[in-house]
Amino acid sequence: MIDNIGMFFIGVGLAFDVLGCLGLVRLPDVYNRLQSATKCVTLGTCSILFGVFLASGGFTETGVKALITIVFLVLTSPVSAHAISRGAHRSGIRLWEKSVVDSYAEDNEGEA
Amino acid sequence: MNNTLAFVSVGLMAGGIFLAFLRLLVGKTGPDRAVALDTITLISTNLLVFIALFEERSMLMDVAIVYSVLSFLGVLALARYLDGGLR
């Protein structure tokens, strides 16, 4: 039973991973691509790791390490995504022409 | 722990890595390639965890943790470079 629940989580994570990669190819802009690549793939990876925690039988050696990896990924993945988008914006890469709002540029108008 | 299930899952992950690798090749700008590299390392972490589960080698989980740490540091260095050089 607990094995099947773990397999369900692994399946959901796989779907999120593949759809996130599809968005990475399909979307028009660096900032749009960051949405799919960061959010979808991070959630998919965490879901797969939680499924591995359940399917390996709870608090075994593999399961505990999977939980540690989940905590680490949830802490670091938004940081790296923010760093990439900030670097892209400051190195002068334009938004897609149909994008509506650019709050970061509006905030920095007076300084730079 | 069905053999077919593991086969299909690894195939799906390989498809995801292929799509991200397409973006890494086509690129156009530097940040595109950085995002694609980040995605590829995350999915490779998944692959390592999967092998650790199905082959029952918990040593590979350590490899996955260290791999995600190194990819985090690498992406931060790339972002610092995009931000206007390493100062």
CSV table of C-alpha atoms in Angstrom, one decimal:
chain,number,residue,atom,x,y,z
A,1,MET,CA,0.0,0.0,0.0
A,2,ILE,CA,2.6,2.5,1.0
A,3,ASP,CA,4.6,1.5,-2.0
A,4,ASN,CA,1.7,2.4,-4.3
A,5,ILE,CA,1.4,5.8,-2.7
A,6,GLY,CA,5.1,6.4,-3.3
A,7,MET,CA,4.7,5.3,-6.9
A,8,PHE,CA,1.8,7.8,-7.2
A,9,PHE,CA,4.1,10.6,-6.0
A,10,ILE,CA,6.8,9.6,-8.3
A,11,GLY,CA,4.4,9.6,-11.3
A,12,VAL,CA,3.2,13.1,-10.4
A,13,GLY,CA,6.8,14.3,-10.1
A,14,LEU,CA,7.6,12.8,-13.5
A,15,ALA,CA,4.7,14.6,-15.2
A,16,PHE,CA,5.8,17.9,-13.6
A,17,ASP,CA,9.4,17.4,-14.8
A,18,VAL,CA,8.5,16.6,-18.4
A,19,LEU,CA,6.0,19.5,-18.6
A,20,GLY,CA,8.6,21.9,-17.2
A,21,CYS,CA,11.1,20.9,-19.8
A,22,LEU,CA,8.4,21.3,-22.5
A,23,GLY,CA,7.9,24.8,-21.2
A,24,LEU,CA,11.6,25.4,-21.4
A,25,VAL,CA,11.5,24.7,-25.1
A,26,ARG,CA,8.2,26.3,-25.9
A,27,LEU,CA,8.0,29.7,-24.0
A,28,PRO,CA,9.2,32.9,-25.7
A,29,ASP,CA,11.5,34.6,-23.2
A,30,VAL,CA,14.2,34.1,-20.5
A,31,TYR,CA,11.9,35.2,-17.7
A,32,ASN,CA,9.0,33.1,-18.9
A,33,ARG,CA,11.3,30.1,-19.2
A,34,LEU,CA,12.5,30.6,-15.7
A,35,GLN,CA,9.0,30.2,-14.5
A,36,SER,CA,8.5,26.8,-15.9
A,37,ALA,CA,12.1,25.6,-15.4
A,38,THR,CA,12.2,26.7,-11.7
A,39,LYS,CA,8.7,26.1,-10.4
A,40,CYS,CA,7.7,23.0,-12.3
A,41,VAL,CA,11.0,21.2,-12.1
A,42,THR,CA,11.6,22.0,-8.4
A,43,LEU,CA,8.2,20.7,-7.5
A,44,GLY,CA,8.6,17.7,-9.6
A,45,THR,CA,12.0,16.8,-8.1
A,46,CYS,CA,10.7,17.3,-4.6
A,47,SER,CA,7.7,15.1,-5.4
A,48,ILE,CA,9.9,12.4,-6.8
A,49,LEU,CA,12.1,12.6,-3.7
A,50,PHE,CA,9.1,12.3,-1.4
A,51,GLY,CA,7.9,9.3,-3.4
A,52,VAL,CA,11.3,7.7,-3.0
A,53,PHE,CA,11.1,8.4,0.8
A,54,LEU,CA,7.8,6.5,0.9
A,55,ALA,CA,8.7,3.7,-1.5
A,56,SER,CA,12.0,3.0,0.3
A,57,GLY,CA,10.0,2.2,3.4
A,58,GLY,CA,10.1,5.3,5.6
A,59,PHE,CA,13.0,6.2,7.7
A,60,THR,CA,15.7,4.0,6.2
A,61,GLU,CA,19.1,5.3,5.1
A,62,THR,CA,17.8,6.1,1.6
A,63,GLY,CA,14.6,7.8,2.8
A,64,VAL,CA,16.3,10.1,5.3
A,65,LYS,CA,18.8,11.2,2.7
A,66,ALA,CA,15.9,11.9,0.4
A,67,LEU,CA,14.3,14.2,3.0
A,68,ILE,CA,17.5,16.0,3.5
A,69,THR,CA,17.8,16.6,-0.2
A,70,ILE,CA,14.2,18.0,-0.3
A,71,VAL,CA,15.0,20.6,2.4
A,72,PHE,CA,18.2,21.6,0.6
A,73,LEU,CA,16.4,21.9,-2.8
A,74,VAL,CA,13.5,24.0,-1.4
A,75,LEU,CA,16.1,26.4,0.2
A,76,THR,CA,18.4,26.8,-2.7
A,77,SER,CA,16.4,26.6,-5.9
A,78,PRO,CA,14.6,29.9,-5.6
A,79,VAL,CA,17.9,31.6,-4.7
A,80,SER,CA,19.5,30.4,-7.9
A,81,ALA,CA,16.5,31.3,-10.0
A,82,HIS,CA,16.4,34.8,-8.5
A,83,ALA,CA,20.2,35.2,-9.1
A,84,ILE,CA,19.8,34.2,-12.8
A,85,SER,CA,16.9,36.5,-13.5
A,86,ARG,CA,18.6,39.5,-11.7
A,87,GLY,CA,21.8,38.9,-13.7
A,88,ALA,CA,19.8,38.6,-17.0
A,89,HIS,CA,18.0,41.9,-16.3
A,90,ARG,CA,21.1,43.8,-15.3
A,91,SER,CA,23.1,42.5,-18.3
A,92,GLY,CA,20.5,44.2,-20.5
A,93,ILE,CA,18.3,41.4,-21.9
A,94,ARG,CA,14.9,42.7,-23.0
A,95,LEU,CA,11.6,41.3,-22.0
A,96,TRP,CA,9.3,39.8,-24.6
A,97,GLU,CA,7.5,42.5,-26.6
A,98,LYS,CA,4.1,41.4,-25.4
A,99,SER,CA,5.1,41.5,-21.7
A,100,VAL,CA,3.0,43.9,-19.7
A,101,VAL,CA,4.9,45.1,-16.7
A,102,ASP,CA,8.6,45.4,-15.6
A,103,SER,CA,8.6,46.3,-11.9
A,104,TYR,CA,12.3,45.9,-11.5
A,105,ALA,CA,13.1,48.6,-14.1
A,106,GLU,CA,10.5,50.9,-12.6
A,107,ASP,CA,12.0,50.5,-9.1
A,108,ASN,CA,15.5,51.4,-10.3
A,109,GLU,CA,14.6,54.3,-12.5
A,110,GLY,CA,16.0,57.0,-10.1
A,111,GLU,CA,19.3,55.2,-9.4
A,112,ALA,CA,20.7,53.9,-12.6
B,1,MET,CA,9.4,-2.0,-8.0
B,2,ASN,CA,8.2,-3.2,-11.2
B,3,ASN,CA,10.8,-3.4,-14.0
B,4,THR,CA,8.6,-1.9,-16.7
B,5,LEU,CA,7.7,1.1,-14.4
B,6,ALA,CA,11.3,1.9,-13.8
B,7,PHE,CA,12.0,1.6,-17.6
B,8,VAL,CA,9.2,4.1,-18.5
B,9,SER,CA,10.3,6.6,-15.7
B,10,VAL,CA,13.9,6.6,-16.8
B,11,GLY,CA,12.7,7.1,-20.4
B,12,LEU,CA,10.6,10.1,-19.4
B,13,MET,CA,13.5,11.7,-17.6
B,14,ALA,CA,15.7,11.1,-20.6
B,15,GLY,CA,13.1,12.9,-22.7
B,16,GLY,CA,13.1,15.8,-20.3
B,17,ILE,CA,16.9,16.0,-20.4
B,18,PHE,CA,16.8,15.9,-24.2
B,19,LEU,CA,14.3,18.9,-24.3
B,20,ALA,CA,16.5,20.9,-21.9
B,21,PHE,CA,19.6,20.0,-24.0
B,22,LEU,CA,17.8,21.4,-27.1
B,23,ARG,CA,17.4,24.7,-25.3
B,24,LEU,CA,21.1,24.5,-24.2
B,25,LEU,CA,22.1,24.1,-27.8
B,26,VAL,CA,19.8,26.7,-29.4
B,27,GLY,CA,20.1,29.2,-26.6
B,28,LYS,CA,20.3,32.6,-28.2
B,29,THR,CA,21.3,34.3,-24.9
B,30,GLY,CA,23.5,33.4,-22.0
B,31,PRO,CA,20.8,33.2,-19.3
B,32,ASP,CA,18.8,30.8,-21.4
B,33,ARG,CA,21.7,28.4,-21.3
B,34,ALA,CA,22.2,28.9,-17.6
B,35,VAL,CA,18.5,28.0,-17.0
B,36,ALA,CA,18.8,24.9,-19.2
B,37,LEU,CA,21.9,23.8,-17.3
B,38,ASP,CA,20.1,24.2,-14.0
B,39,THR,CA,17.2,22.1,-15.2
B,40,ILE,CA,19.5,19.4,-16.6
B,41,THR,CA,21.3,19.1,-13.2
B,42,LEU,CA,18.0,18.9,-11.3
B,43,ILE,CA,16.8,16.1,-13.5
B,44,SER,CA,20.1,14.3,-13.3
B,45,THR,CA,19.7,14.4,-9.5
B,46,ASN,CA,16.4,12.7,-10.0
B,47,LEU,CA,18.0,10.0,-12.1
B,48,LEU,CA,20.6,9.3,-9.4
B,49,VAL,CA,17.9,9.1,-6.7
B,50,PHE,CA,16.0,6.7,-8.9
B,51,ILE,CA,19.0,4.4,-9.4
B,52,ALA,CA,19.6,4.5,-5.6
B,53,LEU,CA,16.0,3.3,-5.1
B,54,PHE,CA,15.8,0.6,-7.6
B,55,GLU,CA,19.3,-0.8,-7.2
B,56,GLU,CA,19.2,-0.3,-3.4
B,57,ARG,CA,22.5,1.5,-3.1
B,58,SER,CA,22.1,4.3,-0.6
B,59,MET,CA,25.6,5.6,-1.4
B,60,LEU,CA,24.2,7.2,-4.6
B,61,MET,CA,22.0,9.4,-2.4
B,62,ASP,CA,25.1,11.0,-1.0
B,63,VAL,CA,26.3,11.6,-4.6
B,64,ALA,CA,22.9,13.2,-5.4
B,65,ILE,CA,23.2,15.6,-2.4
B,66,VAL,CA,26.7,16.7,-3.3
B,67,TYR,CA,25.7,17.1,-7.0
B,68,SER,CA,22.9,19.4,-6.1
B,69,VAL,CA,25.2,21.5,-3.9
B,70,LEU,CA,27.7,21.8,-6.7
B,71,SER,CA,25.1,22.8,-9.2
B,72,PHE,CA,23.8,25.5,-6.9
B,73,LEU,CA,27.3,26.9,-6.5
B,74,GLY,CA,27.9,26.7,-10.3
B,75,VAL,CA,24.6,28.6,-11.1
B,76,LEU,CA,25.4,31.3,-8.6
B,77,ALA,CA,28.8,31.8,-10.2
B,78,LEU,CA,27.2,32.0,-13.6
B,79,ALA,CA,24.7,34.5,-12.4
B,80,ARG,CA,27.5,36.6,-10.8
B,81,TYR,CA,29.2,36.6,-14.2
B,82,LEU,CA,26.0,37.7,-16.0
B,83,ASP,CA,25.7,40.5,-13.4
B,84,GLY,CA,28.7,42.3,-14.8
B,85,GLY,CA,31.8,40.2,-14.3
B,86,LEU,CA,33.4,38.6,-11.2
B,87,ARG,CA,34.4,41.5,-9.0
